[in-house]
PDB file of C-alpha atoms in Angstrom:
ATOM      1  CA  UNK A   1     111.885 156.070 130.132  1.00  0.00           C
ATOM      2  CA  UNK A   2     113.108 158.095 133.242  1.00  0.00           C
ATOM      3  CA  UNK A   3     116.599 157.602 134.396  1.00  0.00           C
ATOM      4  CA  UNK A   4     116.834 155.292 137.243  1.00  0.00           C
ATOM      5  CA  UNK A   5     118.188 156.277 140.680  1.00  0.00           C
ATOM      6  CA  UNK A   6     121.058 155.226 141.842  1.00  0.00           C
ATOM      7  CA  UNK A   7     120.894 153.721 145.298  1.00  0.00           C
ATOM      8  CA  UNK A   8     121.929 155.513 148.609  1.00  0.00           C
ATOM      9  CA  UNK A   9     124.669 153.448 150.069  1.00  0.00           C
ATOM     10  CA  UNK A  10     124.517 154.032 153.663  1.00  0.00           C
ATOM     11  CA  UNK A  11     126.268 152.813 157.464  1.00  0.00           C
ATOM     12  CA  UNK A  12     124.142 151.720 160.347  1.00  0.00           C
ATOM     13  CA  UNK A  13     125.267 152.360 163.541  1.00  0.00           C
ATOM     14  CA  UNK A  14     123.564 150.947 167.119  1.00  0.00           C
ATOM     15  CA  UNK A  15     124.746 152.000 170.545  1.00  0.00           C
ATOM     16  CA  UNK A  16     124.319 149.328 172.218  1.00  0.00           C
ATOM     17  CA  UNK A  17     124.702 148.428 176.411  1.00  0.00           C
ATOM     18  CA  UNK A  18     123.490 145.435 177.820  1.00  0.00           C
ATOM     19  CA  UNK A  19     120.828 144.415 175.035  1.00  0.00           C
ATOM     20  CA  UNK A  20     121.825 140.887 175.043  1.00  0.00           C
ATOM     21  CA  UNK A  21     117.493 140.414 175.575  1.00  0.00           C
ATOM     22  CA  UNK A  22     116.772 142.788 172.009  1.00  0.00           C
ATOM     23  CA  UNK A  23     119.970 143.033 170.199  1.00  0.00           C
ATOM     24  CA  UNK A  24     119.598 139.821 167.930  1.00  0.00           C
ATOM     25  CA  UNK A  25     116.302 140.418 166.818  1.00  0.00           C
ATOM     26  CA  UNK A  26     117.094 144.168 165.602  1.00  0.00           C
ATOM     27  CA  UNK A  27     120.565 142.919 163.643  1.00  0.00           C
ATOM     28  CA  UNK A  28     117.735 140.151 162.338  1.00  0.00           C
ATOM     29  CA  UNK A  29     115.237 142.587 161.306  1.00  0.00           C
ATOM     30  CA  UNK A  30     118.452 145.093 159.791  1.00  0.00           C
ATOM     31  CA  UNK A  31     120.329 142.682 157.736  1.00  0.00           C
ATOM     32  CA  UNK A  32     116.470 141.333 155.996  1.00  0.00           C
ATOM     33  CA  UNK A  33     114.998 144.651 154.989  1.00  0.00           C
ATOM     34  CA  UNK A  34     113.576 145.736 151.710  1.00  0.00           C
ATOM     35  CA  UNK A  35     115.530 147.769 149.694  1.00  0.00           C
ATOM     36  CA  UNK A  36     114.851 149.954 146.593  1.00  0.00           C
ATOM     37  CA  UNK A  37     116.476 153.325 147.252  1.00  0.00           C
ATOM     38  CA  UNK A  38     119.257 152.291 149.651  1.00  0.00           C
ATOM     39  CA  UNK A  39     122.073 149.689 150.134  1.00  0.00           C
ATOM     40  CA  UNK A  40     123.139 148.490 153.415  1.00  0.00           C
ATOM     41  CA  UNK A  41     127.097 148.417 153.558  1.00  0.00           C
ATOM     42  CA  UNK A  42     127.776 147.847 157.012  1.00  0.00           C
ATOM     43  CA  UNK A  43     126.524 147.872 160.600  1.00  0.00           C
ATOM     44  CA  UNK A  44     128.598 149.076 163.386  1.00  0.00           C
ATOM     45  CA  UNK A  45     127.408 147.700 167.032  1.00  0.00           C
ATOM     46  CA  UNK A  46     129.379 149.935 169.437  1.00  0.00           C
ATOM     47  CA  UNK A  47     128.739 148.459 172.657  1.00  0.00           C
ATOM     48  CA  UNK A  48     129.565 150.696 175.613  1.00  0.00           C
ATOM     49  CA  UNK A  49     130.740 148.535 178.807  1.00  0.00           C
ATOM     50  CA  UNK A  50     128.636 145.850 178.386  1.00  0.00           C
ATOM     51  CA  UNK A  51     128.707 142.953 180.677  1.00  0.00           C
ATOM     52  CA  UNK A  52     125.968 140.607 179.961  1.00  0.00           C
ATOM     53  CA  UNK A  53     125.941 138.470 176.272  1.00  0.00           C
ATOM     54  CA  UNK A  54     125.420 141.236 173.900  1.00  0.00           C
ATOM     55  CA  UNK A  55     129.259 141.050 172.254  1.00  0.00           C
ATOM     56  CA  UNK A  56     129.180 137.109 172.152  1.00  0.00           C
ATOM     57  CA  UNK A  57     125.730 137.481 170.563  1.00  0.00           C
ATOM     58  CA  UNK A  58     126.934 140.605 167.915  1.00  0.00           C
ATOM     59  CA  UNK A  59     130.085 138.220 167.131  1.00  0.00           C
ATOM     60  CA  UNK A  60     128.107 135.075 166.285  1.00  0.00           C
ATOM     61  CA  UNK A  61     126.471 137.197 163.986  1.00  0.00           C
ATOM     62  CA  UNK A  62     129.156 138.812 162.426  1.00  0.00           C
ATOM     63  CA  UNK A  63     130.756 135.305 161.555  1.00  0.00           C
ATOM     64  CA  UNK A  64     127.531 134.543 159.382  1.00  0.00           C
ATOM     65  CA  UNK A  65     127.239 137.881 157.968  1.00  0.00           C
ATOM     66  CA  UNK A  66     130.517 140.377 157.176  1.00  0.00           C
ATOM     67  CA  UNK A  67     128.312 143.583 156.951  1.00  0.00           C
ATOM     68  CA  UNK A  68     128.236 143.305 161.009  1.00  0.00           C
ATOM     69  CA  UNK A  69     131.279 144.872 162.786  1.00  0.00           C
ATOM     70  CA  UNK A  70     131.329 145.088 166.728  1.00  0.00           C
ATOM     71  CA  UNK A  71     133.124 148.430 168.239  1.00  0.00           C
ATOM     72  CA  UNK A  72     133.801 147.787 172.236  1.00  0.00           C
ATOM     73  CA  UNK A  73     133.921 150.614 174.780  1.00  0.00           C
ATOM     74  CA  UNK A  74     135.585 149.498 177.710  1.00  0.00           C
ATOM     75  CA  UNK A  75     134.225 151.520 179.717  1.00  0.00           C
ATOM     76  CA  UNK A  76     130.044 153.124 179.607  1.00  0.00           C
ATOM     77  CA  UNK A  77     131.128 156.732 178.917  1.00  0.00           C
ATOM     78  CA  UNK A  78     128.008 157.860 177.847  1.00  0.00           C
ATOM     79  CA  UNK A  79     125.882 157.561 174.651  1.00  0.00           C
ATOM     80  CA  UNK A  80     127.215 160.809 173.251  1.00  0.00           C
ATOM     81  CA  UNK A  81     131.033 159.109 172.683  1.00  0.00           C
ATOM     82  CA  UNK A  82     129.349 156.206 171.149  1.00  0.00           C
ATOM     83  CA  UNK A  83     127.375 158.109 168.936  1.00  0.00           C
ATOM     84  CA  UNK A  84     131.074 159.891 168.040  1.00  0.00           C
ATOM     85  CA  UNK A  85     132.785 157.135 167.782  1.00  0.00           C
ATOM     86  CA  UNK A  86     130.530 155.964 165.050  1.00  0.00           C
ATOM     87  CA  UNK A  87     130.598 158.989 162.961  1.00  0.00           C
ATOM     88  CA  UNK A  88     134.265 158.551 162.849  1.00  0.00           C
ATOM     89  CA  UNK A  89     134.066 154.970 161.806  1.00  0.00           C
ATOM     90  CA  UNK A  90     130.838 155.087 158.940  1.00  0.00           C
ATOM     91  CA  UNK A  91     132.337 155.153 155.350  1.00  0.00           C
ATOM     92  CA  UNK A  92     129.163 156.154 154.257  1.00  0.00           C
ATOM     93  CA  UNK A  93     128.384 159.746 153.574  1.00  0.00           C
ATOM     94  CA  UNK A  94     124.551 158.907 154.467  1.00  0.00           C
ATOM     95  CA  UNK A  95     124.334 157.449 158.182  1.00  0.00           C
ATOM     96  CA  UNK A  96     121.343 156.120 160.377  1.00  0.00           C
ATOM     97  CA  UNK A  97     121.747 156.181 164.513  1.00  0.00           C
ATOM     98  CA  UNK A  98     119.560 153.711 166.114  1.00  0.00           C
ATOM     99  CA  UNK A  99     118.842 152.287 169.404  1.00  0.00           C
ATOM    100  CA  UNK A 100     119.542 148.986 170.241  1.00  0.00           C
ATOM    101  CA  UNK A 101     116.059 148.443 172.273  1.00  0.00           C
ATOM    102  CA  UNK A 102     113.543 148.955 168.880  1.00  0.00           C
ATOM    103  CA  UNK A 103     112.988 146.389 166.563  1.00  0.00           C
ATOM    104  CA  UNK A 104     111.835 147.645 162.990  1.00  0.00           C
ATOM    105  CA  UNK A 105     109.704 146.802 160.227  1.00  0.00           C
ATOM    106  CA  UNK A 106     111.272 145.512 156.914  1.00  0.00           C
ATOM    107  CA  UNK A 107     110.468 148.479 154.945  1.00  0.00           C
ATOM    108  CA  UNK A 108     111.678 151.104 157.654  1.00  0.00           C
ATOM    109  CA  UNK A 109     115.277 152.000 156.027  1.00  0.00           C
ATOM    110  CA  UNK A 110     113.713 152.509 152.823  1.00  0.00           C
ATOM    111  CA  UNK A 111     111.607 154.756 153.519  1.00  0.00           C
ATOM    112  CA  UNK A 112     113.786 157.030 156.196  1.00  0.00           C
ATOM    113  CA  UNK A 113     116.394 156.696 153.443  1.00  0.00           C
ATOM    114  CA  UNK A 114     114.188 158.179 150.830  1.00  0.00           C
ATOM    115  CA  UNK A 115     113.672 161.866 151.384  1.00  0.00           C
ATOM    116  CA  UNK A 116     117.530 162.089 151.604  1.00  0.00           C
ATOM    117  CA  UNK A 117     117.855 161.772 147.752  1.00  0.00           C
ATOM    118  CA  UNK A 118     116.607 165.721 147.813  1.00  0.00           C
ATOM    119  CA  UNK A 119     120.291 167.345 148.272  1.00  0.00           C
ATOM    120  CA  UNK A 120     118.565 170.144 150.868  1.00  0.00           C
ATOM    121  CA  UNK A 121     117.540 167.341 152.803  1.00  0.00           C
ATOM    122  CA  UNK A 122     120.033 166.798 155.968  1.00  0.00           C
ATOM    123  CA  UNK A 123     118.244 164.698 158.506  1.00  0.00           C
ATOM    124  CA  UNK A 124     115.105 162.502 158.782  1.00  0.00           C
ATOM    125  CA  UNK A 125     113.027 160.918 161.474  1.00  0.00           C
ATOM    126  CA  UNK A 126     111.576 158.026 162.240  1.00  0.00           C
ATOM    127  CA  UNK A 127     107.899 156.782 163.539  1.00  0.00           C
ATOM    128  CA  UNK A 128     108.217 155.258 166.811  1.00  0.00           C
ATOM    129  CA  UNK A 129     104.845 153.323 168.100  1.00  0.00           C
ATOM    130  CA  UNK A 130     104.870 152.011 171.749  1.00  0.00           C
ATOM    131  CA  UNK A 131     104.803 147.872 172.278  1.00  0.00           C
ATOM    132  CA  UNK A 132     102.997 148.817 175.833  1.00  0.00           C
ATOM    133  CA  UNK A 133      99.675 147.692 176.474  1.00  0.00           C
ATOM    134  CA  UNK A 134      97.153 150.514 175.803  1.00  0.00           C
ATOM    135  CA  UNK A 135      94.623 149.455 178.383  1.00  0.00           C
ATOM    136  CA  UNK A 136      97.240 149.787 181.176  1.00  0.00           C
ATOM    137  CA  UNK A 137      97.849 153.653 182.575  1.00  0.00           C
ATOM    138  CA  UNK A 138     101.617 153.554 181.705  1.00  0.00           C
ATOM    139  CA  UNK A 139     101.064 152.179 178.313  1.00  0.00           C
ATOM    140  CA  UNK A 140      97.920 154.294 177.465  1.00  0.00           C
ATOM    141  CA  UNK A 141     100.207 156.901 178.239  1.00  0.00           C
ATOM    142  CA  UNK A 142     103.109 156.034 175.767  1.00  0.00           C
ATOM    143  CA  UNK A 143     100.753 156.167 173.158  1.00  0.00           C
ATOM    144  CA  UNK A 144      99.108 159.236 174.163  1.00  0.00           C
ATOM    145  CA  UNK A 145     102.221 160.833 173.955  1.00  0.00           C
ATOM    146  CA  UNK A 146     103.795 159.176 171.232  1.00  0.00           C
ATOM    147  CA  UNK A 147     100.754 159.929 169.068  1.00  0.00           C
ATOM    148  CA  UNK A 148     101.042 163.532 170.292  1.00  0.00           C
ATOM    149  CA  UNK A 149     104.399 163.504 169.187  1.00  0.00           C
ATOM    150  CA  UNK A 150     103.542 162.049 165.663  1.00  0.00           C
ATOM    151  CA  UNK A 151     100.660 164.577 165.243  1.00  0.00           C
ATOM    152  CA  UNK A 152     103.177 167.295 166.258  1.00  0.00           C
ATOM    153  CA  UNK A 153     106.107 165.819 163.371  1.00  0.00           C
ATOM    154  CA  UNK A 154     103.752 166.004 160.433  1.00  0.00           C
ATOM    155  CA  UNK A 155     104.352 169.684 160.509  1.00  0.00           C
ATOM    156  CA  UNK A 156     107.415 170.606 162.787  1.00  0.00           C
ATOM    157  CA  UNK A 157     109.763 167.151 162.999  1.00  0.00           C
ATOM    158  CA  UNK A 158     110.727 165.453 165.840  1.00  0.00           C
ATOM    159  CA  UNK A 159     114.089 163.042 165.553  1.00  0.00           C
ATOM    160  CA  UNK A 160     114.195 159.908 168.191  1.00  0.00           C
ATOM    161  CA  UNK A 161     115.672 156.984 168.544  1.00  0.00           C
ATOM    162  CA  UNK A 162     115.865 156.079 164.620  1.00  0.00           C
ATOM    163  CA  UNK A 163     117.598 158.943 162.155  1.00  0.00           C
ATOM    164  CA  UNK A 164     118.683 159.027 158.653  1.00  0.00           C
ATOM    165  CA  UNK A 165     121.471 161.635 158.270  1.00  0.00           C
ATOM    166  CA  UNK A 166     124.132 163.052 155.950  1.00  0.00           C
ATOM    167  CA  UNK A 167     127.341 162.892 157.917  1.00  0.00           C
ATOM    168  CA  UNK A 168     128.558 166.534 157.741  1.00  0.00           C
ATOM    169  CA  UNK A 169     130.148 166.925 160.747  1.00  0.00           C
ATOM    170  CA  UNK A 170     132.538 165.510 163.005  1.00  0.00           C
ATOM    171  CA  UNK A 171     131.133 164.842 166.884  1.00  0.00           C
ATOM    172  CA  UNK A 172     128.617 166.026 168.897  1.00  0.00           C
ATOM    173  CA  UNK A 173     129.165 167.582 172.382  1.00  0.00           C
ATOM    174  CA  UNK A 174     130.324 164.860 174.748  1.00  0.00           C
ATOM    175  CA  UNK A 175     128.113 166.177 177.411  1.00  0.00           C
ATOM    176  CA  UNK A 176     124.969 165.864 175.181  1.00  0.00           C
ATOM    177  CA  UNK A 177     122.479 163.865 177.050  1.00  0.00           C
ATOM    178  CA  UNK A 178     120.006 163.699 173.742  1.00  0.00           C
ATOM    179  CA  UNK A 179     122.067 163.003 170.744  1.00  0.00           C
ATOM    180  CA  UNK A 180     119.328 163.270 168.225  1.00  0.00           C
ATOM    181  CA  UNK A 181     118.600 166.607 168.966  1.00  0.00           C
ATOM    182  CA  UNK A 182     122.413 167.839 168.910  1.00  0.00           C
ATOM    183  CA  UNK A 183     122.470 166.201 165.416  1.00  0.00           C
ATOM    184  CA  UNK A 184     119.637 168.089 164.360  1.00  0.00           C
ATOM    185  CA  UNK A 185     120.880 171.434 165.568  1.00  0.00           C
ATOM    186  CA  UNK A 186     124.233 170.705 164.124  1.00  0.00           C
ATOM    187  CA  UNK A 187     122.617 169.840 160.411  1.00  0.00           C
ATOM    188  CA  UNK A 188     119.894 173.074 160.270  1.00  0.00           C
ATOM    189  CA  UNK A 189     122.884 174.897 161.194  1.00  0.00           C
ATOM    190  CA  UNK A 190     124.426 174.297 158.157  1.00  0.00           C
ATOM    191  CA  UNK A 191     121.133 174.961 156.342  1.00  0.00           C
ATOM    192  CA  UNK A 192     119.579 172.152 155.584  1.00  0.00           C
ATOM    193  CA  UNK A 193     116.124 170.712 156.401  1.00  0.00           C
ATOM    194  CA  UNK A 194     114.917 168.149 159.062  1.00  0.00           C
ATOM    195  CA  UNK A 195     111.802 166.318 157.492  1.00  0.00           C
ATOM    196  CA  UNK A 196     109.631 163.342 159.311  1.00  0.00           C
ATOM    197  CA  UNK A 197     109.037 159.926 156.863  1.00  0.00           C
ATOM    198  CA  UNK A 198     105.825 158.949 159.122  1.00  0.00           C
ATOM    199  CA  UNK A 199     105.799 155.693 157.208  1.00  0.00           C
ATOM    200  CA  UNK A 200     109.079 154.614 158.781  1.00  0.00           C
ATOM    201  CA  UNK A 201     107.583 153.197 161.779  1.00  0.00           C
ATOM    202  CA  UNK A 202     109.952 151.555 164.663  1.00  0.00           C
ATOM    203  CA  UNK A 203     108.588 149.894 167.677  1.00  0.00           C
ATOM    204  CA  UNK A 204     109.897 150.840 170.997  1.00  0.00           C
ATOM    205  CA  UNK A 205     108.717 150.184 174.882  1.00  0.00           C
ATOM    206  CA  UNK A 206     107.929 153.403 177.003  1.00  0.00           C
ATOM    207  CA  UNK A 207     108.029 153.504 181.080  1.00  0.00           C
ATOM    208  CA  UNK A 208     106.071 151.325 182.505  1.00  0.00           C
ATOM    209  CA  UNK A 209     106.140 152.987 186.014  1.00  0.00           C
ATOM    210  CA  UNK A 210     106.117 156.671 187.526  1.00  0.00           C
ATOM    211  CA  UNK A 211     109.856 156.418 188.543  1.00  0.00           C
ATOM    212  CA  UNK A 212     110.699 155.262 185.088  1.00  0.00           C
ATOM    213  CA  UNK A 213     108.290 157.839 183.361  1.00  0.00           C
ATOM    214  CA  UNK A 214     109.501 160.899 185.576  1.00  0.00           C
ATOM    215  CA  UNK A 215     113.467 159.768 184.731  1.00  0.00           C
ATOM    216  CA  UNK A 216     113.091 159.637 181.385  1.00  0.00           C
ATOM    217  CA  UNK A 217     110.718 162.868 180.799  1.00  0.00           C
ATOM    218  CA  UNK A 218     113.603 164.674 183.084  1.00  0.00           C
ATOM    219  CA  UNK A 219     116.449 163.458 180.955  1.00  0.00           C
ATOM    220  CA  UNK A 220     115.310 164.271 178.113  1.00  0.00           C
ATOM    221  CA  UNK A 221     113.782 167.730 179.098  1.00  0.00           C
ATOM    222  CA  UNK A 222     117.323 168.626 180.499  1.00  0.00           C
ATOM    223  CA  UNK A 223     119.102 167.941 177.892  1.00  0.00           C
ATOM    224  CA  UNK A 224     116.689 169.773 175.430  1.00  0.00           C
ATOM    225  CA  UNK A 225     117.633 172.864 177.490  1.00  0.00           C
ATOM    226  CA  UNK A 226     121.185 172.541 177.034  1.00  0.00           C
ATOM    227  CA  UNK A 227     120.926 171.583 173.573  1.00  0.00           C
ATOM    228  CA  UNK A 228     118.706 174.838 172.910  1.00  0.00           C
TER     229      UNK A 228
END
């Protein structure tokens, strides 16, 4: 009988601003997932500035359930601090970053969790599949793209908005604009390999106009640049 695997005990972290519309259903969908390789010891909410319900909602839920713990930013200094100021606050030596706009399926952490019990293994990615409606331009785009980009992770990875990591490293730059890819840079740097889990799906919304679509294609190219 083979010896069985001790489970990865691991810290969520969601940067959060103004999500008082999404927020309730992802800590919902975080604390009733399906584990078998992983345990769930806390989940860290750092909300950055935000002034609509989101903290009143996050605090109702922590009084039900203790693994919640809200982190408040004053001020909305950028993702990149938030994303720091988790990594300083996760006990866990396994971590997973995450939007607050996605909801997830209840089999998700499981199986981004799973590749990380190979030890040369630093950073996984998730699935994301677009909520828009395929028969309208914007949303046939998001999942033209988003398909593109799944195609294009089953043999060179792609991390987004939902990554399983091994903490290994301090901060990213505070002028990072997309935080995945500085955390992917800074793991492969210290040898270790990025891997996609294509069966850890998340469900996110892309633009639904050509201002939206051109804003967020920019950002991110931009900050691919100065990343690379």
């Amino acid at each position: 009988m083979s010896k069985k695997l001790k489970k990865l005990r691991v810290s969520i972290g969601v940067t959060s601003y103004n999500e008082e519309q999404n927020i309730e259903k992802l800590l919902h969908s975080l604390l009733t997932q399906k584990l078998k390789s992983a345990i769930i010891t806390e989940i860290l909410v750092i909300s950055s500035g935000s002034t609509d319900s989101t903290d009143k909602i996050v605090k109702k839920i922590r009084r039900r359930n203790s693994k919640i713990k809200l982190i408040q930013q004053k001020k909305r200094i950028g993702k990149a601090s938030a994303v720091n100021l988790f990594i300083s606050s996760a006990k866990e030596d396994v971590v997973i970053l995450s939007s607050a706009d996605i909801l997830i399926p209840n089999d998700t952490i499981d199986k981004i969790t799973r590749p990380l019990r190979e030890r040369d293994i630093g950073i996984v990615g998730s699935h994301p599949v677009p909520v828009n409606d395929p028969n309208s331009f914007f949303g046939f785009a998001a999942h033209l793209m988003w398909g593109l980009h799944h195609q294009i992770s089953l043999t060179s990875p792609k991390m987004g908005e939902f990554i399983a990591f091994r903490k290994i490293f301090k901060q990213i730059p505070l002028t990072s604009s997309v935080d995945e890819a500085s955390i992917e840079a800074l793991i492969r740097g210290q040898g270790y390999i990025a891997v996609y889990a294509p069966k850890a799906i998340i469900y996110n919304k892309g633009a639904e106009n050509f201002k939206e679509f051109i804003e967020r294609r920019r950002h991110i190219y931009a900050g691919h640049l100065e990343t690379k």
